[in-house]
Amino acid sequence: MVFLNGQYDQGDWWQSFALAAVTLGLLFIFLTKGRSEGKDGKQYPPYAPAGLWETALSVSGSQAPSFMIQMARELNCSVFRMRLPIFGTPMVVAVGEPLLTKAVLTDSGSIKPAVIYKAFHNVTKGPNIFSETNLVLWKHARRGVSPAFSTQHVQRMNSICAQQTERWIKERLVPAIENETAFDIAQAMRDLTVSVLCEAAFEYDPTEEDMRTFLFETETAMREFSFKQSANPMRQWFAWVLPEVRRARLATDRMQAFGFKVMNHYRSLKHHETEDTVIGRIMNNDKYKNDAARAADILTLLVAGHDTTGYSLAWILLNLAQHPHEQTILREELQTMPKEERAQCQAVRNVIQEGMRISPVAAVSSVREIAKDIVSPSDPTIILPKGSIVFLPQILACRNPDVFDAPDEFLPSRWNNPSELQRTAVIPFILGSRNCVGQRLAIAEIHSVIARLCTDFEFFVEDEGTSEYFLTYKPVGALLKARRVQK
């Protein structure tokens, strides 16, 4: 059976079987090739206790974060090799040790491997600021858009975030409270973030239909190209037997059309408050070869911004609803502080840091190809050889029992006096030159929304739902109720 556009097509089961048979044959050849690890006398990380086929399915599945944690805990080791069908590399390694993660990300020779990231080109119908492996082109795009995230413009965009939050409270939250109805917290925070980004960064006010179409087509395309094909590149060779691949290609056409719609709207405006908005910086950057290249970066920044910020907010609010005592501690501190100081108070910082630790949205990314042997700073006997593909699952570092006591518990107070190693473990926006260009806006937005909502409202769990991962880690079907509290 094949999942297509929300339904199963039972007549296509043979296509999956054929693909599996061909893939297993290729994997058998791969597995039986002569290997030379360890013959040079160096000690390499142990293999995860899972075969190649199981690993490929798990890493490209919705429960990839749980698989990573399971492997690390069965091995009692946060650095391990994985059997994945990625050819031409000495090894594929998962690293959940904070200092080694930092060493990989900050090494000037580490690059985003094309074999992994070029799959994302398919989402935006061409290279983009996230997946571009040509450093010259990437620098042009990065330098072009960076001024839009200066302190001045982050403050401007955060004021729009505050306005949109008040609008969401009035139009969505208050009616839910009055009607005593539950709401999907992931969908609510995702929609809020999209509306903020469209107005603040792209000077565009999306219709309800715009948002629904964009979000659905984005998920369809990303699930195939950015997730399944990144973990299993061989899927791209079998579009003729995989309807999901063909449907994903249609989704990218519709996404690109939305990008052009945003650009055309910008051009139609007779006045711009500033030319240093994100859309302004992109439209006025003559280093782009055409509008298709501009649309690719517009889509990338919009996708990356709403996914990470929206689901971070959702996880934090869900964790607070699951822990009423922690929610009370936060609210009591917020209500004693002046309004302008609430977003930066210690209690808000603790809750946000702990929420992003226990439920990191980039749970299984990022990936780097290293240009030299890298020795683990914490264990000099462990070496990652030059040319290795290194997965850096944040959930491994964030749930590492050697770094955090009770790593699976939501304990905001652990951030009252964290160690340097604990600080290094939680890097929601990545380190190094390829870090998140919009992280200052994301941080400001998360602090602003959490402080505003948790001052005046209390949240309760109606349904805890489940979790799902594909590129980002998100709660699925988590329903909350809310009530207004007295100051």
Short mmCIF file of C-alpha atoms in Angstrom, two decimals:
data_model
loop_
_atom_site.label_atom_id
_atom_site.label_comp_id
_atom_site.label_asym_id
_atom_site.label_seq_id
_atom_site.Cartn_x
_atom_site.Cartn_y
_atom_site.Cartn_z
CA MET A 1 0.00 0.00 0.00
CA VAL A 2 1.19 3.50 -0.82
CA PHE A 3 0.16 6.63 1.04
CA LEU A 4 -0.91 9.35 -1.38
CA ASN A 5 -2.56 12.69 -0.63
CA GLY A 6 -4.13 11.51 2.60
CA GLN A 7 -5.31 8.08 1.40
CA TYR A 8 -3.87 4.63 0.84
CA ASP A 9 -3.78 3.27 -2.69
CA GLN A 10 -4.06 -0.49 -2.19
CA GLY A 11 -3.45 -1.23 -5.86
CA ASP A 12 0.12 0.05 -5.73
CA TRP A 13 1.47 -2.38 -3.13
CA TRP A 14 3.54 -4.15 -5.79
CA GLN A 15 5.42 -0.94 -6.54
CA SER A 16 6.68 -0.71 -2.98
CA PHE A 17 7.57 -4.40 -3.10
CA ALA A 18 9.54 -3.93 -6.32
CA LEU A 19 11.38 -0.95 -4.90
CA ALA A 20 12.17 -2.86 -1.73
CA ALA A 21 13.52 -5.82 -3.72
CA VAL A 22 15.77 -3.66 -5.88
CA THR A 23 16.94 -1.63 -2.92
CA LEU A 24 17.70 -4.74 -0.87
CA GLY A 25 19.79 -6.04 -3.74
CA LEU A 26 21.81 -2.84 -3.87
CA LEU A 27 22.20 -2.84 -0.11
CA PHE A 28 23.40 -6.44 -0.17
CA ILE A 29 26.14 -5.44 -2.62
CA PHE A 30 27.01 -2.50 -0.41
CA LEU A 31 27.20 -4.66 2.71
CA THR A 32 29.34 -7.31 1.13
CA LYS A 33 31.98 -4.91 -0.17
CA GLY A 34 35.33 -5.16 1.54
CA ARG A 35 35.71 -2.75 4.41
CA SER A 36 38.91 -1.48 5.98
CA GLU A 37 37.82 0.34 9.15
CA GLY A 38 40.22 -0.21 11.98
CA LYS A 39 43.11 -1.51 9.89
CA ASP A 40 44.97 1.78 10.36
CA GLY A 41 45.10 1.21 14.12
CA LYS A 42 42.64 4.00 14.93
CA GLN A 43 39.68 3.38 17.17
CA TYR A 44 36.37 4.24 15.55
CA PRO A 45 32.93 4.51 17.18
CA PRO A 46 30.92 1.29 17.59
CA TYR A 47 28.13 0.36 15.21
CA ALA A 48 24.54 0.95 16.24
CA PRO A 49 22.84 -2.39 17.00
CA ALA A 50 20.63 -2.18 13.90
CA GLY A 51 21.10 -3.47 10.37
CA LEU A 52 21.26 -1.28 7.29
CA TRP A 53 17.67 -1.81 6.22
CA GLU A 54 16.29 -1.18 9.72
CA THR A 55 18.47 1.91 10.09
CA ALA A 56 17.45 3.35 6.71
CA LEU A 57 13.76 2.85 7.51
CA SER A 58 14.10 4.24 11.05
CA VAL A 59 16.15 7.32 10.19
CA SER A 60 13.70 8.19 7.40
CA GLY A 61 10.66 7.42 9.56
CA SER A 62 8.49 9.56 11.80
CA GLN A 63 10.09 8.18 14.98
CA ALA A 64 13.71 8.87 14.03
CA PRO A 65 14.46 10.76 17.29
CA SER A 66 13.33 7.78 19.38
CA PHE A 67 15.47 5.46 17.26
CA MET A 68 18.55 7.63 17.85
CA ILE A 69 17.99 7.66 21.61
CA GLN A 70 17.38 3.90 21.66
CA MET A 71 20.63 3.18 19.80
CA ALA A 72 22.68 5.42 22.08
CA ARG A 73 21.25 3.92 25.25
CA GLU A 74 21.60 0.33 24.09
CA LEU A 75 25.26 1.05 23.34
CA ASN A 76 25.70 3.27 26.40
CA CYS A 77 27.54 5.56 24.00
CA SER A 78 26.49 8.86 22.39
CA VAL A 79 28.79 8.46 19.36
CA PHE A 80 28.12 5.55 17.02
CA ARG A 81 28.32 4.47 13.41
CA MET A 82 25.18 3.88 11.36
CA ARG A 83 24.66 1.57 8.41
CA LEU A 84 23.10 3.80 5.76
CA PRO A 85 23.18 3.57 1.93
CA ILE A 86 25.45 6.59 1.48
CA PHE A 87 28.30 5.65 -0.83
CA GLY A 88 31.80 7.09 -1.15
CA THR A 89 32.33 7.90 2.53
CA PRO A 90 34.52 6.10 5.11
CA MET A 91 31.61 5.95 7.52
CA VAL A 92 28.35 7.51 8.63
CA VAL A 93 28.40 8.57 12.27
CA ALA A 94 25.82 9.91 14.72
CA VAL A 95 27.28 12.25 17.33
CA GLY A 96 25.46 13.20 20.54
CA GLU A 97 28.49 14.29 22.56
CA PRO A 98 28.35 18.12 22.95
CA LEU A 99 32.06 18.91 22.65
CA LEU A 100 32.52 16.68 19.60
CA THR A 101 29.40 18.21 18.04
CA LYS A 102 30.88 21.67 18.57
CA ALA A 103 34.21 20.56 17.07
CA VAL A 104 32.48 19.29 13.91
CA LEU A 105 30.26 22.34 13.45
CA THR A 106 32.97 24.93 14.04
CA ASP A 107 35.71 23.30 11.97
CA SER A 108 36.25 25.49 8.91
CA GLY A 109 36.54 22.45 6.65
CA SER A 110 33.18 20.94 7.60
CA ILE A 111 30.60 21.29 4.83
CA LYS A 112 27.01 20.36 4.21
CA PRO A 113 27.28 17.15 2.16
CA ALA A 114 25.66 17.44 -1.23
CA VAL A 115 24.45 13.82 -1.07
CA ILE A 116 22.20 14.86 1.84
CA TYR A 117 21.31 18.50 1.24
CA LYS A 118 20.81 18.53 -2.51
CA ALA A 119 17.57 16.67 -1.91
CA PHE A 120 16.24 19.93 -0.46
CA HIS A 121 16.92 21.64 -3.80
CA ASN A 122 13.92 19.70 -5.09
CA VAL A 123 11.65 21.38 -2.54
CA THR A 124 12.46 24.87 -3.82
CA LYS A 125 13.16 23.84 -7.43
CA GLY A 126 16.79 24.86 -7.14
CA PRO A 127 19.61 25.68 -4.67
CA ASN A 128 18.72 27.83 -1.68
CA ILE A 129 20.32 29.53 1.30
CA PHE A 130 19.82 26.42 3.46
CA SER A 131 21.12 23.72 1.14
CA GLU A 132 23.51 25.56 -1.21
CA THR A 133 26.83 23.68 -1.25
CA ASN A 134 28.62 26.26 -3.44
CA LEU A 135 30.13 28.50 -0.76
CA VAL A 136 30.48 31.53 -3.05
CA LEU A 137 26.79 31.50 -3.96
CA TRP A 138 25.79 30.77 -0.38
CA LYS A 139 27.81 33.73 0.94
CA HIS A 140 26.15 36.09 -1.55
CA ALA A 141 22.72 35.02 -0.33
CA ARG A 142 23.67 35.02 3.36
CA ARG A 143 25.35 38.44 3.27
CA GLY A 144 22.48 39.82 1.26
CA VAL A 145 19.77 38.90 3.76
CA SER A 146 21.70 39.23 7.06
CA PRO A 147 21.06 43.01 7.52
CA ALA A 148 17.34 42.25 7.72
CA PHE A 149 18.03 40.59 11.08
CA SER A 150 19.89 43.48 12.70
CA THR A 151 18.81 44.60 16.19
CA GLN A 152 16.74 47.44 14.73
CA HIS A 153 14.80 45.20 12.37
CA VAL A 154 14.36 42.38 14.88
CA GLN A 155 12.72 44.92 17.20
CA ARG A 156 10.45 46.05 14.36
CA MET A 157 9.50 42.47 13.49
CA ASN A 158 8.98 41.54 17.13
CA SER A 159 6.53 44.41 17.52
CA ILE A 160 4.57 42.87 14.64
CA CYS A 161 4.78 39.54 16.47
CA ALA A 162 3.20 41.20 19.53
CA GLN A 163 0.38 42.61 17.38
CA GLN A 164 -0.26 39.26 15.72
CA THR A 165 -0.23 37.52 19.11
CA GLU A 166 -2.93 39.89 20.39
CA ARG A 167 -4.92 39.20 17.24
CA TRP A 168 -4.56 35.44 17.78
CA ILE A 169 -5.68 35.78 21.40
CA LYS A 170 -8.75 37.78 20.38
CA GLU A 171 -9.76 35.69 17.35
CA ARG A 172 -8.69 32.19 18.38
CA LEU A 173 -7.87 31.81 22.07
CA VAL A 174 -10.69 33.82 23.69
CA PRO A 175 -13.43 32.10 21.63
CA ALA A 176 -11.94 28.71 22.56
CA ILE A 177 -12.04 29.69 26.24
CA GLU A 178 -15.62 30.99 26.03
CA ASN A 179 -16.80 27.85 24.23
CA GLU A 180 -14.67 25.55 26.43
CA THR A 181 -13.18 23.94 23.33
CA ALA A 182 -9.74 22.44 22.87
CA PHE A 183 -7.33 23.52 20.16
CA ASP A 184 -4.40 21.86 18.40
CA ILE A 185 -1.39 23.64 19.87
CA ALA A 186 1.00 22.74 17.03
CA GLN A 187 -1.38 24.03 14.38
CA ALA A 188 -2.15 27.16 16.41
CA MET A 189 1.49 28.15 16.94
CA ARG A 190 2.44 27.26 13.37
CA ASP A 191 -0.34 29.47 12.00
CA LEU A 192 0.63 32.32 14.31
CA THR A 193 4.26 32.11 13.22
CA VAL A 194 3.38 32.03 9.51
CA SER A 195 1.27 35.16 9.89
CA VAL A 196 4.09 36.93 11.73
CA LEU A 197 6.72 35.98 9.15
CA CYS A 198 4.59 36.87 6.15
CA GLU A 199 3.87 40.37 7.45
CA ALA A 200 7.14 41.18 9.21
CA ALA A 201 9.62 39.64 6.79
CA PHE A 202 7.77 39.54 3.47
CA GLU A 203 5.24 42.40 3.65
CA TYR A 204 2.50 39.98 2.67
CA ASP A 205 -0.81 39.30 4.38
CA PRO A 206 -1.77 35.72 3.46
CA THR A 207 -5.37 34.65 3.07
CA GLU A 208 -6.63 31.59 4.90
CA GLU A 209 -6.49 29.70 1.61
CA ASP A 210 -2.90 30.88 1.03
CA MET A 211 -1.84 29.52 4.40
CA ARG A 212 -3.60 26.18 4.10
CA THR A 213 -2.33 25.53 0.57
CA PHE A 214 1.22 26.61 1.36
CA LEU A 215 1.43 24.54 4.55
CA PHE A 216 -0.04 21.41 2.95
CA GLU A 217 2.14 21.55 -0.16
CA THR A 218 5.22 22.34 1.94
CA GLU A 219 4.65 19.30 4.13
CA THR A 220 4.07 17.09 1.08
CA ALA A 221 7.27 18.22 -0.62
CA MET A 222 9.46 18.24 2.48
CA ARG A 223 8.34 14.84 3.65
CA GLU A 224 9.61 13.34 0.40
CA PHE A 225 12.62 15.42 -0.64
CA SER A 226 14.03 16.82 2.59
CA PHE A 227 13.42 13.82 4.76
CA LYS A 228 12.90 10.51 2.98
CA GLN A 229 15.38 11.16 0.18
CA SER A 230 17.97 12.66 2.55
CA ALA A 231 18.05 9.46 4.58
CA ASN A 232 17.55 7.19 1.55
CA PRO A 233 18.88 8.93 -1.62
CA MET A 234 17.92 5.93 -3.75
CA ARG A 235 14.26 6.99 -3.67
CA GLN A 236 15.00 9.63 -6.32
CA TRP A 237 15.82 6.86 -8.80
CA PHE A 238 12.40 5.23 -8.43
CA ALA A 239 9.95 8.06 -9.14
CA TRP A 240 8.35 5.86 -11.78
CA VAL A 241 7.17 3.39 -9.12
CA LEU A 242 6.60 5.83 -6.24
CA PRO A 243 3.47 8.00 -6.52
CA GLU A 244 4.63 9.96 -3.45
CA VAL A 245 7.59 11.29 -5.43
CA ARG A 246 5.41 12.39 -8.32
CA ARG A 247 2.93 14.09 -5.95
CA ALA A 248 5.82 15.85 -4.19
CA ARG A 249 6.98 17.29 -7.51
CA LEU A 250 3.54 18.78 -8.06
CA ALA A 251 3.72 20.27 -4.56
CA THR A 252 6.98 22.06 -5.41
CA ASP A 253 5.34 23.65 -8.46
CA ARG A 254 2.61 25.05 -6.24
CA MET A 255 5.10 26.24 -3.64
CA GLN A 256 7.10 28.09 -6.28
CA ALA A 257 3.90 29.72 -7.52
CA PHE A 258 3.33 31.02 -3.98
CA GLY A 259 6.87 32.42 -3.90
CA PHE A 260 6.21 34.30 -7.15
CA LYS A 261 2.93 35.57 -5.70
CA VAL A 262 4.81 37.08 -2.74
CA MET A 263 7.35 38.71 -5.08
CA ASN A 264 4.68 40.14 -7.35
CA HIS A 265 2.85 41.58 -4.34
CA TYR A 266 6.05 43.26 -3.16
CA ARG A 267 6.58 44.81 -6.59
CA SER A 268 3.00 46.10 -6.61
CA LEU A 269 3.49 48.11 -3.41
CA LYS A 270 4.08 51.80 -4.04
CA HIS A 271 5.75 52.42 -0.68
CA HIS A 272 8.02 50.39 1.58
CA GLU A 273 8.65 51.44 5.18
CA THR A 274 12.19 50.13 4.76
CA GLU A 275 14.13 48.35 2.04
CA ASP A 276 15.81 46.19 4.69
CA THR A 277 12.99 43.73 5.17
CA VAL A 278 13.85 40.16 4.25
CA ILE A 279 11.89 40.42 1.01
CA GLY A 280 13.47 43.80 0.25
CA ARG A 281 16.99 42.45 0.69
CA ILE A 282 16.22 39.50 -1.57
CA MET A 283 14.48 41.50 -4.29
CA ASN A 284 17.25 44.12 -4.43
CA ASN A 285 20.13 41.62 -4.43
CA ASP A 286 21.47 41.49 -8.00
CA LYS A 287 23.54 38.39 -7.23
CA TYR A 288 20.46 36.26 -7.85
CA LYS A 289 20.44 35.03 -11.42
CA ASN A 290 16.63 35.19 -11.76
CA ASP A 291 13.34 35.28 -9.87
CA ALA A 292 13.27 31.49 -9.56
CA ALA A 293 16.43 31.74 -7.43
CA ARG A 294 14.82 34.49 -5.35
CA ALA A 295 11.68 32.41 -4.89
CA ALA A 296 13.82 29.51 -3.64
CA ASP A 297 15.22 31.61 -0.79
CA ILE A 298 11.85 33.19 0.02
CA LEU A 299 10.35 29.73 0.41
CA THR A 300 13.33 28.43 2.38
CA LEU A 301 13.26 31.26 4.92
CA LEU A 302 9.50 31.03 5.27
CA VAL A 303 9.57 27.25 5.72
CA ALA A 304 12.51 27.28 8.15
CA GLY A 305 11.09 30.16 10.15
CA HIS A 306 7.57 28.90 10.69
CA ASP A 307 8.57 25.27 11.31
CA THR A 308 11.22 25.82 13.94
CA THR A 309 9.67 28.75 15.79
CA GLY A 310 6.09 27.50 15.61
CA TYR A 311 6.83 24.00 16.84
CA SER A 312 9.23 25.24 19.53
CA LEU A 313 6.38 27.36 20.91
CA ALA A 314 4.03 24.39 20.69
CA TRP A 315 6.39 22.07 22.59
CA ILE A 316 7.06 24.64 25.31
CA LEU A 317 3.36 25.30 25.92
CA LEU A 318 2.58 21.57 25.84
CA ASN A 319 5.33 20.84 28.36
CA LEU A 320 4.02 23.59 30.63
CA ALA A 321 0.48 22.23 30.37
CA GLN A 322 1.81 18.78 31.31
CA HIS A 323 3.58 20.27 34.34
CA PRO A 324 1.11 22.61 36.12
CA HIS A 325 3.54 23.31 38.96
CA GLU A 326 6.17 24.65 36.57
CA GLN A 327 3.50 26.71 34.83
CA THR A 328 2.50 28.24 38.17
CA ILE A 329 6.11 29.12 39.04
CA LEU A 330 6.48 30.87 35.69
CA ARG A 331 3.21 32.78 35.96
CA GLU A 332 3.86 33.98 39.50
CA GLU A 333 7.20 35.47 38.49
CA LEU A 334 5.75 37.04 35.34
CA GLN A 335 2.92 38.71 37.24
CA THR A 336 5.33 40.43 39.63
CA MET A 337 7.36 42.05 36.87
CA PRO A 338 6.87 45.16 34.72
CA LYS A 339 5.40 44.29 31.33
CA GLU A 340 8.47 45.40 29.40
CA GLU A 341 10.76 43.09 31.42
CA ARG A 342 8.72 39.90 31.32
CA ALA A 343 10.07 38.41 28.10
CA GLN A 344 13.63 38.42 29.42
CA CYS A 345 13.04 37.29 33.02
CA GLN A 346 14.92 34.26 34.33
CA ALA A 347 11.83 32.07 34.62
CA VAL A 348 10.98 32.60 30.94
CA ARG A 349 14.57 31.88 29.95
CA ASN A 350 14.58 28.67 31.99
CA VAL A 351 11.30 27.38 30.56
CA ILE A 352 12.31 28.12 26.97
CA GLN A 353 15.76 26.58 27.34
CA GLU A 354 14.32 23.45 28.93
CA GLY A 355 11.55 23.19 26.36
CA MET A 356 14.06 23.37 23.51
CA ARG A 357 16.27 20.83 25.31
CA ILE A 358 13.71 18.13 25.96
CA SER A 359 11.89 18.60 22.63
CA PRO A 360 14.37 20.04 20.11
CA VAL A 361 12.62 20.69 16.81
CA ALA A 362 15.83 19.95 14.88
CA ALA A 363 15.98 16.62 16.66
CA VAL A 364 17.93 14.66 14.03
CA SER A 365 19.61 17.37 11.91
CA SER A 366 22.22 18.73 11.05
CA VAL A 367 24.66 16.77 8.89
CA ARG A 368 28.26 17.59 7.99
CA GLU A 369 31.01 16.07 5.87
CA ILE A 370 34.35 16.57 7.60
CA ALA A 371 37.54 17.51 5.76
CA LYS A 372 40.00 16.06 8.27
CA ASP A 373 40.23 13.53 11.07
CA ILE A 374 38.48 14.95 14.14
CA VAL A 375 39.35 13.61 17.58
CA SER A 376 36.73 13.68 20.32
CA PRO A 377 37.72 16.36 22.89
CA SER A 378 36.13 14.30 25.66
CA ASP A 379 37.56 10.91 24.59
CA PRO A 380 40.80 11.10 22.55
CA THR A 381 40.48 7.42 21.64
CA ILE A 382 37.44 8.16 19.43
CA ILE A 383 38.26 9.46 15.96
CA LEU A 384 36.03 10.53 13.10
CA PRO A 385 38.01 9.94 9.89
CA LYS A 386 38.31 12.50 7.12
CA GLY A 387 35.44 12.35 4.65
CA SER A 388 32.93 10.90 7.12
CA ILE A 389 29.28 11.94 6.97
CA VAL A 390 28.42 13.07 10.50
CA PHE A 391 24.82 13.29 11.69
CA LEU A 392 24.46 15.63 14.67
CA PRO A 393 21.10 14.70 16.26
CA GLN A 394 20.34 17.40 18.80
CA ILE A 395 18.10 15.05 20.71
CA LEU A 396 21.12 12.84 21.54
CA ALA A 397 23.08 15.70 23.09
CA CYS A 398 19.99 17.16 24.77
CA ARG A 399 18.98 13.80 26.29
CA ASN A 400 22.54 12.65 27.04
CA PRO A 401 22.55 11.16 30.59
CA ASP A 402 26.26 11.97 30.90
CA VAL A 403 25.37 15.65 30.54
CA PHE A 404 21.96 15.99 32.21
CA ASP A 405 20.56 14.36 35.33
CA ALA A 406 17.08 12.95 34.68
CA PRO A 407 17.44 13.79 30.97
CA ASP A 408 13.87 12.77 30.09
CA GLU A 409 12.24 15.03 32.69
CA PHE A 410 11.07 18.62 32.16
CA LEU A 411 12.98 20.56 34.83
CA PRO A 412 13.35 24.29 34.03
CA SER A 413 15.20 24.89 37.31
CA ARG A 414 18.24 23.01 35.95
CA TRP A 415 19.03 26.23 34.05
CA ASN A 416 19.45 28.34 37.18
CA ASN A 417 23.09 27.30 37.32
CA PRO A 418 23.99 25.20 34.26
CA SER A 419 27.46 23.88 33.51
CA GLU A 420 29.32 24.96 30.39
CA LEU A 421 28.87 21.45 28.99
CA GLN A 422 25.10 21.71 29.43
CA ARG A 423 25.06 25.06 27.65
CA THR A 424 27.06 23.56 24.80
CA ALA A 425 24.61 20.66 24.48
CA VAL A 426 21.58 22.81 23.65
CA ILE A 427 22.15 24.54 20.31
CA PRO A 428 18.73 24.93 18.66
CA PHE A 429 20.14 27.25 16.00
CA ILE A 430 23.38 25.34 15.34
CA LEU A 431 26.95 26.67 15.55
CA GLY A 432 29.47 27.70 12.94
CA SER A 433 29.16 29.69 9.75
CA ARG A 434 26.03 27.79 8.63
CA ASN A 435 24.02 28.66 11.72
CA CYS A 436 20.44 29.96 11.49
CA VAL A 437 20.42 33.43 9.91
CA GLY A 438 17.09 34.29 11.57
CA GLN A 439 17.86 33.03 15.07
CA ARG A 440 17.68 36.47 16.71
CA LEU A 441 14.13 36.94 15.44
CA ALA A 442 13.16 33.40 16.48
CA ILE A 443 14.52 33.90 20.01
CA ALA A 444 12.76 37.26 20.38
CA GLU A 445 9.49 35.85 19.07
CA ILE A 446 9.54 32.79 21.35
CA HIS A 447 10.27 34.90 24.43
CA SER A 448 7.58 37.42 23.51
CA VAL A 449 4.83 34.85 22.90
CA ILE A 450 5.57 32.69 25.96
CA ALA A 451 5.70 35.71 28.28
CA ARG A 452 2.45 37.13 26.90
CA LEU A 453 0.43 33.92 26.98
CA CYS A 454 1.66 32.60 30.31
CA THR A 455 1.07 35.86 32.18
CA ASP A 456 -2.70 35.89 31.67
CA PHE A 457 -3.66 32.36 30.69
CA GLU A 458 -3.39 28.86 32.12
CA PHE A 459 -3.17 25.87 29.80
CA PHE A 460 -4.43 22.33 30.40
CA VAL A 461 -3.92 19.10 28.48
CA GLU A 462 -7.02 17.71 26.83
CA ASP A 463 -5.14 15.15 24.72
CA GLU A 464 -1.36 14.66 24.83
CA GLY A 465 -1.31 13.34 21.27
CA THR A 466 1.89 11.86 19.87
CA SER A 467 5.08 13.13 18.27
CA GLU A 468 6.31 12.99 14.69
CA TYR A 469 9.56 13.81 12.96
CA PHE A 470 10.29 14.71 9.40
CA LEU A 471 12.95 17.40 9.23
CA THR A 472 11.40 18.98 12.32
CA TYR A 473 10.12 17.35 15.50
CA LYS A 474 6.55 18.30 16.32
CA PRO A 475 3.61 17.32 18.52
CA VAL A 476 0.75 15.70 16.60
CA GLY A 477 -2.83 15.77 17.84
CA ALA A 478 -1.88 17.53 21.09
CA LEU A 479 -5.00 19.38 22.25
CA LEU A 480 -4.98 22.05 24.94
CA LYS A 481 -7.65 24.00 26.74
CA ALA A 482 -7.08 27.37 28.37
CA ARG A 483 -8.60 29.72 30.91
CA ARG A 484 -7.90 33.31 31.86
CA VAL A 485 -6.31 33.75 35.29
CA GLN A 486 -6.61 36.60 37.74
CA LYS A 487 -3.52 38.69 38.46
#
